[in-house]
Amino acid sequence: MAEELFTRIVTAGGELEIRAVAATDVGSVRVINEDSVYARPPIFFVADGMGGHSYGDRASQSIGQAFDELLPSEAPSTPAEILAVIDDANRRIQGLITEEDGPGAVAGTTLSGVALVEVAPLEGEALAPHWMIFNVGDSRVYSWNGRDVVQITVDHSAVQELVALGVITPEEALVHPDRNVITRAVGSDTFVDTDLWLMPVQGHQVFIICSDGLTKELEDDEISRAIQLHLADGDDSDTLADALVADALDHGGRDNVSVVVLESTVLAPEGVEAPPAPATDAE
């Protein structure tokens, strides 16, 4: 059973209770796990490395090393600071390849995650806590609304571009021969182009962060159904992250599979009774 993290963070908008849990598995086919999971406030992410035995796992681990060194505090960060760490990790990964490796050596990683940041919604307004969702590659961040998962990130993949152009359907993308080809990765270019979204911190929120080892095996409606079944079961023997990884393995586990579940609740000010949270706990 994956170990759950529980903490409280003081933000510009008040106190925030955070629960998170991460799980990863090598899968049923691969020999080495090139995925990395990271759950240390204010940063939560999944990275799926590329480069085989030589560099895939080292590339994905480089992201966590960069955040540990450059953002050691649990305090909310800023979007600029998050992007600066990703840029630093990009340089670290590029430095893994040496002349001795010869032509064709690859080191890179996807990166999808959520960070707690503080930004002013409009110029001149006070800082307010936001979730910054960031993405490079085809790992994903979903939100959970109590019934369904909703994909926030957009895959940087060859098939997603074909779907966007109307050349193929989402169903055809699932079996397309280029479905494993990604168009962006941390470490693949001199400069990394990171997508980001800002979402206000409010009430009770749940995010599911995962590598494509989950989404190759389970479609979105199957992920939603797995979450519903886990929450209805009420079994504390495993966490939601463990349950999702286990479901991916039951469906074949053809790739490394990693999941981070992040749950946050805004706490009411002292003396004010908080409303009950919806039944969407991460456990």
mmCIF file of C-alpha atoms in Angstrom:
data_model
loop_
_atom_site.group_PDB
_atom_site.id
_atom_site.type_symbol
_atom_site.label_atom_id
_atom_site.label_comp_id
_atom_site.label_asym_id
_atom_site.label_seq_id
_atom_site.Cartn_x
_atom_site.Cartn_y
_atom_site.Cartn_z
ATOM 1 C CA MET A 1 0.000 0.000 0.000
ATOM 2 C CA ALA A 2 1.383 3.375 -1.014
ATOM 3 C CA GLU A 3 2.069 5.773 1.832
ATOM 4 C CA GLU A 4 -0.294 8.737 2.027
ATOM 5 C CA LEU A 5 0.937 12.279 2.615
ATOM 6 C CA PHE A 6 -1.104 14.623 4.798
ATOM 7 C CA THR A 7 -0.239 18.263 5.437
ATOM 8 C CA ARG A 8 -1.654 21.742 5.896
ATOM 9 C CA ILE A 9 -0.294 24.801 4.115
ATOM 10 C CA VAL A 10 -0.994 28.446 4.856
ATOM 11 C CA THR A 11 -1.720 30.371 1.660
ATOM 12 C CA ALA A 12 -2.701 33.938 0.859
ATOM 13 C CA GLY A 13 -6.316 32.755 0.830
ATOM 14 C CA GLY A 14 -6.215 30.842 4.116
ATOM 15 C CA GLU A 15 -5.241 27.367 5.287
ATOM 16 C CA LEU A 16 -5.336 24.458 2.864
ATOM 17 C CA GLU A 17 -5.458 20.785 3.814
ATOM 18 C CA ILE A 18 -3.669 18.516 1.355
ATOM 19 C CA ARG A 19 -3.709 14.751 1.048
ATOM 20 C CA ALA A 20 -1.729 12.956 -1.632
ATOM 21 C CA VAL A 21 -0.621 9.448 -2.474
ATOM 22 C CA ALA A 22 1.606 8.090 -5.255
ATOM 23 C CA ALA A 23 1.946 4.588 -6.682
ATOM 24 C CA THR A 24 4.054 3.161 -9.505
ATOM 25 C CA ASP A 25 4.692 -0.284 -10.976
ATOM 26 C CA VAL A 26 7.031 -1.634 -13.651
ATOM 27 C CA GLY A 27 4.087 -3.401 -15.303
ATOM 28 C CA SER A 28 3.810 -6.891 -16.707
ATOM 29 C CA VAL A 29 6.099 -6.524 -19.738
ATOM 30 C CA ARG A 30 8.871 -3.984 -19.106
ATOM 31 C CA VAL A 31 12.097 -4.908 -17.297
ATOM 32 C CA ILE A 32 12.844 -1.478 -15.839
ATOM 33 C CA ASN A 33 10.564 1.224 -14.479
ATOM 34 C CA GLU A 34 11.344 4.489 -16.282
ATOM 35 C CA ASP A 35 8.489 6.331 -14.531
ATOM 36 C CA SER A 36 8.996 8.619 -11.549
ATOM 37 C CA VAL A 37 6.325 9.871 -9.165
ATOM 38 C CA TYR A 38 6.652 12.930 -6.936
ATOM 39 C CA ALA A 39 4.355 14.079 -4.128
ATOM 40 C CA ARG A 40 6.003 16.773 -2.042
ATOM 41 C CA PRO A 41 4.014 19.952 -1.459
ATOM 42 C CA PRO A 42 3.736 22.248 -3.277
ATOM 43 C CA ILE A 43 4.631 19.972 -6.241
ATOM 44 C CA PHE A 44 2.968 16.773 -7.457
ATOM 45 C CA PHE A 45 3.837 15.090 -10.752
ATOM 46 C CA VAL A 46 4.398 11.982 -12.855
ATOM 47 C CA ALA A 47 7.314 11.717 -15.307
ATOM 48 C CA ASP A 48 7.652 8.951 -17.916
ATOM 49 C CA GLY A 49 11.260 8.607 -19.060
ATOM 50 C CA MET A 50 12.578 7.718 -22.509
ATOM 51 C CA GLY A 51 15.964 6.277 -23.339
ATOM 52 C CA GLY A 52 15.879 2.657 -22.289
ATOM 53 C CA HIS A 53 18.166 1.152 -19.684
ATOM 54 C CA SER A 54 20.738 3.898 -20.067
ATOM 55 C CA TYR A 55 18.764 7.073 -19.568
ATOM 56 C CA GLY A 56 14.982 6.739 -19.252
ATOM 57 C CA ASP A 57 14.835 6.324 -15.489
ATOM 58 C CA ARG A 58 17.626 8.866 -14.921
ATOM 59 C CA ALA A 59 15.801 11.408 -17.077
ATOM 60 C CA SER A 60 12.535 11.119 -15.143
ATOM 61 C CA GLN A 61 14.366 11.189 -11.798
ATOM 62 C CA SER A 62 16.150 14.386 -12.827
ATOM 63 C CA ILE A 63 12.870 16.294 -12.530
ATOM 64 C CA GLY A 64 12.464 15.426 -8.861
ATOM 65 C CA GLN A 65 16.109 16.186 -8.138
ATOM 66 C CA ALA A 66 15.698 19.646 -9.645
ATOM 67 C CA PHE A 67 12.605 20.398 -7.560
ATOM 68 C CA ASP A 68 14.255 19.083 -4.376
ATOM 69 C CA GLU A 69 17.240 21.359 -4.870
ATOM 70 C CA LEU A 70 15.585 24.494 -6.233
ATOM 71 C CA LEU A 71 12.215 24.506 -4.418
ATOM 72 C CA PRO A 72 12.825 22.826 -1.049
ATOM 73 C CA SER A 73 10.081 24.738 0.815
ATOM 74 C CA GLU A 74 6.480 23.575 1.263
ATOM 75 C CA ALA A 75 5.261 27.161 0.796
ATOM 76 C CA PRO A 76 3.272 28.056 -2.337
ATOM 77 C CA SER A 77 5.463 28.945 -5.301
ATOM 78 C CA THR A 78 4.923 31.047 -8.437
ATOM 79 C CA PRO A 79 4.410 29.979 -12.056
ATOM 80 C CA ALA A 80 7.744 31.551 -13.026
ATOM 81 C CA GLU A 81 9.585 29.525 -10.372
ATOM 82 C CA ILE A 82 7.961 26.271 -11.498
ATOM 83 C CA LEU A 83 8.864 26.902 -15.132
ATOM 84 C CA ALA A 84 12.432 27.811 -14.132
ATOM 85 C CA VAL A 85 12.842 24.433 -12.400
ATOM 86 C CA ILE A 86 11.503 22.610 -15.468
ATOM 87 C CA ASP A 87 13.988 24.532 -17.634
ATOM 88 C CA ASP A 88 16.789 23.536 -15.241
ATOM 89 C CA ALA A 89 15.705 19.887 -15.410
ATOM 90 C CA ASN A 90 15.701 20.140 -19.209
ATOM 91 C CA ARG A 91 19.376 21.170 -19.107
ATOM 92 C CA ARG A 92 20.220 18.370 -16.662
ATOM 93 C CA ILE A 93 18.646 15.745 -18.901
ATOM 94 C CA GLN A 94 20.409 17.045 -21.986
ATOM 95 C CA GLY A 95 23.657 16.753 -20.038
ATOM 96 C CA LEU A 96 23.120 13.010 -19.560
ATOM 97 C CA ILE A 97 24.108 12.343 -23.186
ATOM 98 C CA THR A 98 27.840 12.382 -23.878
ATOM 99 C CA GLU A 99 29.943 11.966 -27.020
ATOM 100 C CA GLU A 100 30.725 8.415 -25.929
ATOM 101 C CA ASP A 101 27.063 7.484 -26.408
ATOM 102 C CA GLY A 102 27.305 8.037 -30.139
ATOM 103 C CA PRO A 103 24.517 9.045 -32.532
ATOM 104 C CA GLY A 104 20.941 8.108 -31.724
ATOM 105 C CA ALA A 105 21.277 8.172 -27.926
ATOM 106 C CA VAL A 106 18.075 9.427 -26.309
ATOM 107 C CA ALA A 107 17.329 10.936 -22.911
ATOM 108 C CA GLY A 108 14.016 12.589 -22.234
ATOM 109 C CA THR A 109 10.848 12.415 -20.169
ATOM 110 C CA THR A 110 7.244 13.443 -20.181
ATOM 111 C CA LEU A 111 6.112 15.616 -17.277
ATOM 112 C CA SER A 112 2.570 16.188 -16.052
ATOM 113 C CA GLY A 113 1.733 17.650 -12.691
ATOM 114 C CA VAL A 114 0.070 20.115 -10.374
ATOM 115 C CA ALA A 115 1.746 22.820 -8.272
ATOM 116 C CA LEU A 116 0.354 25.127 -5.607
ATOM 117 C CA VAL A 117 1.146 28.710 -6.626
ATOM 118 C CA GLU A 118 0.056 32.202 -5.657
ATOM 119 C CA VAL A 119 -0.858 34.711 -8.358
ATOM 120 C CA ALA A 120 -2.842 37.942 -8.612
ATOM 121 C CA PRO A 121 -5.962 37.253 -10.740
ATOM 122 C CA LEU A 122 -5.802 40.773 -12.141
ATOM 123 C CA GLU A 123 -3.121 43.439 -12.039
ATOM 124 C CA GLY A 124 -3.255 45.299 -8.743
ATOM 125 C CA GLU A 125 -5.296 42.608 -6.974
ATOM 126 C CA ALA A 126 -4.077 40.648 -3.959
ATOM 127 C CA LEU A 127 -2.320 37.304 -4.389
ATOM 128 C CA ALA A 128 -4.601 34.274 -4.333
ATOM 129 C CA PRO A 129 -3.803 30.533 -4.276
ATOM 130 C CA HIS A 130 -4.157 28.655 -7.557
ATOM 131 C CA TRP A 131 -3.378 25.205 -8.838
ATOM 132 C CA MET A 132 -0.941 25.382 -11.735
ATOM 133 C CA ILE A 133 -1.373 22.366 -14.003
ATOM 134 C CA PHE A 134 1.655 21.805 -16.251
ATOM 135 C CA ASN A 135 2.359 19.353 -19.035
ATOM 136 C CA VAL A 136 5.014 18.227 -21.513
ATOM 137 C CA GLY A 137 4.291 15.001 -23.402
ATOM 138 C CA ASP A 138 1.458 12.493 -23.062
ATOM 139 C CA SER A 139 1.202 11.835 -19.354
ATOM 140 C CA ARG A 140 -2.006 13.430 -18.060
ATOM 141 C CA VAL A 141 -3.716 15.433 -15.335
ATOM 142 C CA TYR A 142 -7.414 14.843 -14.702
ATOM 143 C CA SER A 143 -9.806 16.521 -12.308
ATOM 144 C CA TRP A 144 -12.481 14.478 -10.547
ATOM 145 C CA ASN A 145 -15.945 16.013 -10.130
ATOM 146 C CA GLY A 146 -17.461 13.254 -8.010
ATOM 147 C CA ARG A 147 -18.816 11.354 -11.026
ATOM 148 C CA ASP A 148 -16.292 11.546 -13.858
ATOM 149 C CA VAL A 149 -12.682 12.359 -14.594
ATOM 150 C CA VAL A 150 -12.151 15.382 -16.819
ATOM 151 C CA GLN A 151 -8.882 15.606 -18.743
ATOM 152 C CA ILE A 152 -7.209 18.988 -18.214
ATOM 153 C CA THR A 153 -3.957 18.498 -20.104
ATOM 154 C CA VAL A 154 -3.657 18.026 -23.854
ATOM 155 C CA ASP A 155 -1.430 15.193 -25.092
ATOM 156 C CA HIS A 156 1.641 16.218 -27.061
ATOM 157 C CA SER A 157 1.496 13.213 -29.353
ATOM 158 C CA ALA A 158 1.357 12.410 -33.032
ATOM 159 C CA VAL A 159 -2.103 10.866 -32.762
ATOM 160 C CA GLN A 160 -3.520 13.805 -30.799
ATOM 161 C CA GLU A 161 -2.424 16.132 -33.608
ATOM 162 C CA LEU A 162 -4.179 13.869 -36.116
ATOM 163 C CA VAL A 163 -7.330 13.863 -33.971
ATOM 164 C CA ALA A 164 -7.215 17.675 -33.690
ATOM 165 C CA LEU A 165 -6.950 17.924 -37.480
ATOM 166 C CA GLY A 166 -9.891 15.578 -37.949
ATOM 167 C CA VAL A 167 -7.762 13.001 -39.778
ATOM 168 C CA ILE A 168 -8.590 10.204 -37.317
ATOM 169 C CA THR A 169 -11.131 9.717 -34.540
ATOM 170 C CA PRO A 170 -10.248 9.375 -30.829
ATOM 171 C CA GLU A 171 -11.185 5.694 -31.112
ATOM 172 C CA GLU A 172 -8.808 5.203 -34.051
ATOM 173 C CA ALA A 173 -6.065 6.948 -32.092
ATOM 174 C CA LEU A 174 -6.151 4.159 -29.504
ATOM 175 C CA VAL A 175 -4.910 1.589 -32.059
ATOM 176 C CA HIS A 176 -2.953 3.838 -34.432
ATOM 177 C CA PRO A 177 0.627 2.598 -35.149
ATOM 178 C CA ASP A 178 2.033 6.002 -34.054
ATOM 179 C CA ARG A 179 0.119 6.114 -30.763
ATOM 180 C CA ASN A 180 3.375 5.954 -28.766
ATOM 181 C CA VAL A 181 5.052 8.828 -30.626
ATOM 182 C CA ILE A 182 5.199 12.007 -28.552
ATOM 183 C CA THR A 183 5.941 15.438 -29.996
ATOM 184 C CA ARG A 184 7.358 17.109 -26.871
ATOM 185 C CA ALA A 185 9.551 15.915 -24.009
ATOM 186 C CA VAL A 186 11.701 17.456 -21.312
ATOM 187 C CA GLY A 187 15.288 17.037 -22.479
ATOM 188 C CA SER A 188 14.595 16.559 -26.179
ATOM 189 C CA ASP A 189 15.260 20.173 -27.228
ATOM 190 C CA THR A 190 17.378 23.096 -26.076
ATOM 191 C CA PHE A 191 14.253 24.854 -24.820
ATOM 192 C CA VAL A 192 11.259 23.042 -23.367
ATOM 193 C CA ASP A 193 7.763 24.264 -24.272
ATOM 194 C CA THR A 194 5.599 23.658 -21.200
ATOM 195 C CA ASP A 195 1.806 23.971 -21.350
ATOM 196 C CA LEU A 196 0.186 25.398 -18.231
ATOM 197 C CA TRP A 197 -3.261 26.131 -16.851
ATOM 198 C CA LEU A 198 -4.235 28.074 -13.700
ATOM 199 C CA MET A 199 -7.203 26.958 -11.605
ATOM 200 C CA PRO A 200 -8.354 28.811 -8.453
ATOM 201 C CA VAL A 201 -8.028 26.855 -5.212
ATOM 202 C CA GLN A 202 -11.529 26.464 -3.809
ATOM 203 C CA GLY A 203 -13.629 24.101 -1.734
ATOM 204 C CA HIS A 204 -12.751 20.452 -2.186
ATOM 205 C CA GLN A 205 -10.750 19.433 -5.266
ATOM 206 C CA VAL A 206 -9.286 16.145 -6.491
ATOM 207 C CA PHE A 207 -6.709 15.618 -9.249
ATOM 208 C CA ILE A 208 -5.506 12.372 -10.835
ATOM 209 C CA ILE A 209 -2.009 12.565 -12.378
ATOM 210 C CA CYS A 210 -0.899 9.556 -14.409
ATOM 211 C CA SER A 211 1.520 8.191 -16.982
ATOM 212 C CA ASP A 212 0.231 6.672 -20.215
ATOM 213 C CA GLY A 213 0.664 3.256 -18.652
ATOM 214 C CA LEU A 214 -2.749 3.902 -17.095
ATOM 215 C CA THR A 215 -4.456 5.518 -20.080
ATOM 216 C CA LYS A 216 -3.221 2.853 -22.518
ATOM 217 C CA GLU A 217 -5.121 0.258 -20.487
ATOM 218 C CA LEU A 218 -8.158 2.222 -19.264
ATOM 219 C CA GLU A 219 -10.281 4.719 -21.163
ATOM 220 C CA ASP A 220 -11.590 7.758 -19.305
ATOM 221 C CA ASP A 221 -14.968 6.200 -18.502
ATOM 222 C CA GLU A 222 -13.204 3.113 -17.145
ATOM 223 C CA ILE A 223 -10.993 5.281 -14.932
ATOM 224 C CA SER A 224 -14.133 7.017 -13.640
ATOM 225 C CA ARG A 225 -15.825 3.696 -12.964
ATOM 226 C CA ALA A 226 -12.736 2.385 -11.140
ATOM 227 C CA ILE A 227 -12.731 5.467 -8.887
ATOM 228 C CA GLN A 228 -16.455 5.122 -8.185
ATOM 229 C CA LEU A 229 -16.060 1.450 -7.270
ATOM 230 C CA HIS A 230 -13.095 2.179 -5.005
ATOM 231 C CA LEU A 231 -14.906 4.943 -3.159
ATOM 232 C CA ALA A 232 -18.082 2.861 -2.793
ATOM 233 C CA ASP A 233 -16.133 -0.137 -1.515
ATOM 234 C CA GLY A 234 -14.662 1.795 1.433
ATOM 235 C CA ASP A 235 -11.817 -0.731 1.768
ATOM 236 C CA ASP A 236 -8.796 0.862 3.484
ATOM 237 C CA SER A 237 -6.449 -1.967 2.460
ATOM 238 C CA ASP A 238 -5.228 0.064 -0.503
ATOM 239 C CA THR A 239 -5.320 3.666 -1.706
ATOM 240 C CA LEU A 240 -7.001 5.024 -4.820
ATOM 241 C CA ALA A 241 -3.591 5.332 -6.484
ATOM 242 C CA ASP A 242 -2.883 1.653 -5.720
ATOM 243 C CA ALA A 243 -6.309 0.633 -7.016
ATOM 244 C CA LEU A 244 -5.853 2.447 -10.338
ATOM 245 C CA VAL A 245 -2.401 0.941 -10.853
ATOM 246 C CA ALA A 246 -3.810 -2.520 -10.061
ATOM 247 C CA ASP A 247 -6.610 -2.014 -12.603
ATOM 248 C CA ALA A 248 -4.072 -1.113 -15.298
ATOM 249 C CA LEU A 249 -2.111 -4.274 -14.489
ATOM 250 C CA ASP A 250 -5.301 -6.355 -14.638
ATOM 251 C CA HIS A 251 -5.907 -4.963 -18.146
ATOM 252 C CA GLY A 252 -2.463 -6.042 -19.363
ATOM 253 C CA GLY A 253 0.070 -3.685 -17.786
ATOM 254 C CA ARG A 254 1.981 -3.352 -21.063
ATOM 255 C CA ASP A 255 3.899 -0.309 -19.850
ATOM 256 C CA ASN A 256 5.143 1.175 -16.595
ATOM 257 C CA VAL A 257 2.116 2.625 -14.810
ATOM 258 C CA SER A 258 2.168 5.500 -12.314
ATOM 259 C CA VAL A 259 -0.538 7.473 -10.525
ATOM 260 C CA VAL A 260 -0.555 10.400 -8.099
ATOM 261 C CA VAL A 261 -3.850 11.315 -6.439
ATOM 262 C CA LEU A 262 -4.005 14.834 -4.991
ATOM 263 C CA GLU A 263 -6.886 15.992 -2.799
ATOM 264 C CA SER A 264 -7.230 19.467 -1.300
ATOM 265 C CA THR A 265 -9.747 21.101 1.014
ATOM 266 C CA VAL A 266 -9.914 24.783 1.899
ATOM 267 C CA LEU A 267 -10.332 25.010 5.672
ATOM 268 C CA ALA A 268 -12.836 27.463 7.109
ATOM 269 C CA PRO A 269 -11.455 30.365 9.185
ATOM 270 C CA GLU A 270 -11.329 29.794 12.934
ATOM 271 C CA GLY A 271 -14.795 30.033 14.451
ATOM 272 C CA VAL A 272 -16.562 29.276 11.173
ATOM 273 C CA GLU A 273 -17.946 25.799 10.588
ATOM 274 C CA ALA A 274 -16.759 24.305 7.303
ATOM 275 C CA PRO A 275 -19.340 22.651 5.030
ATOM 276 C CA PRO A 276 -19.047 18.852 4.729
ATOM 277 C CA ALA A 277 -16.728 17.724 1.919
ATOM 278 C CA PRO A 278 -18.150 15.603 -0.921
ATOM 279 C CA ALA A 279 -17.479 11.862 -0.778
ATOM 280 C CA THR A 280 -14.475 11.963 -3.128
ATOM 281 C CA ASP A 281 -11.638 11.171 -0.711
ATOM 282 C CA ALA A 282 -8.368 10.058 -2.231
ATOM 283 C CA GLU A 283 -8.113 6.989 -0.057
#
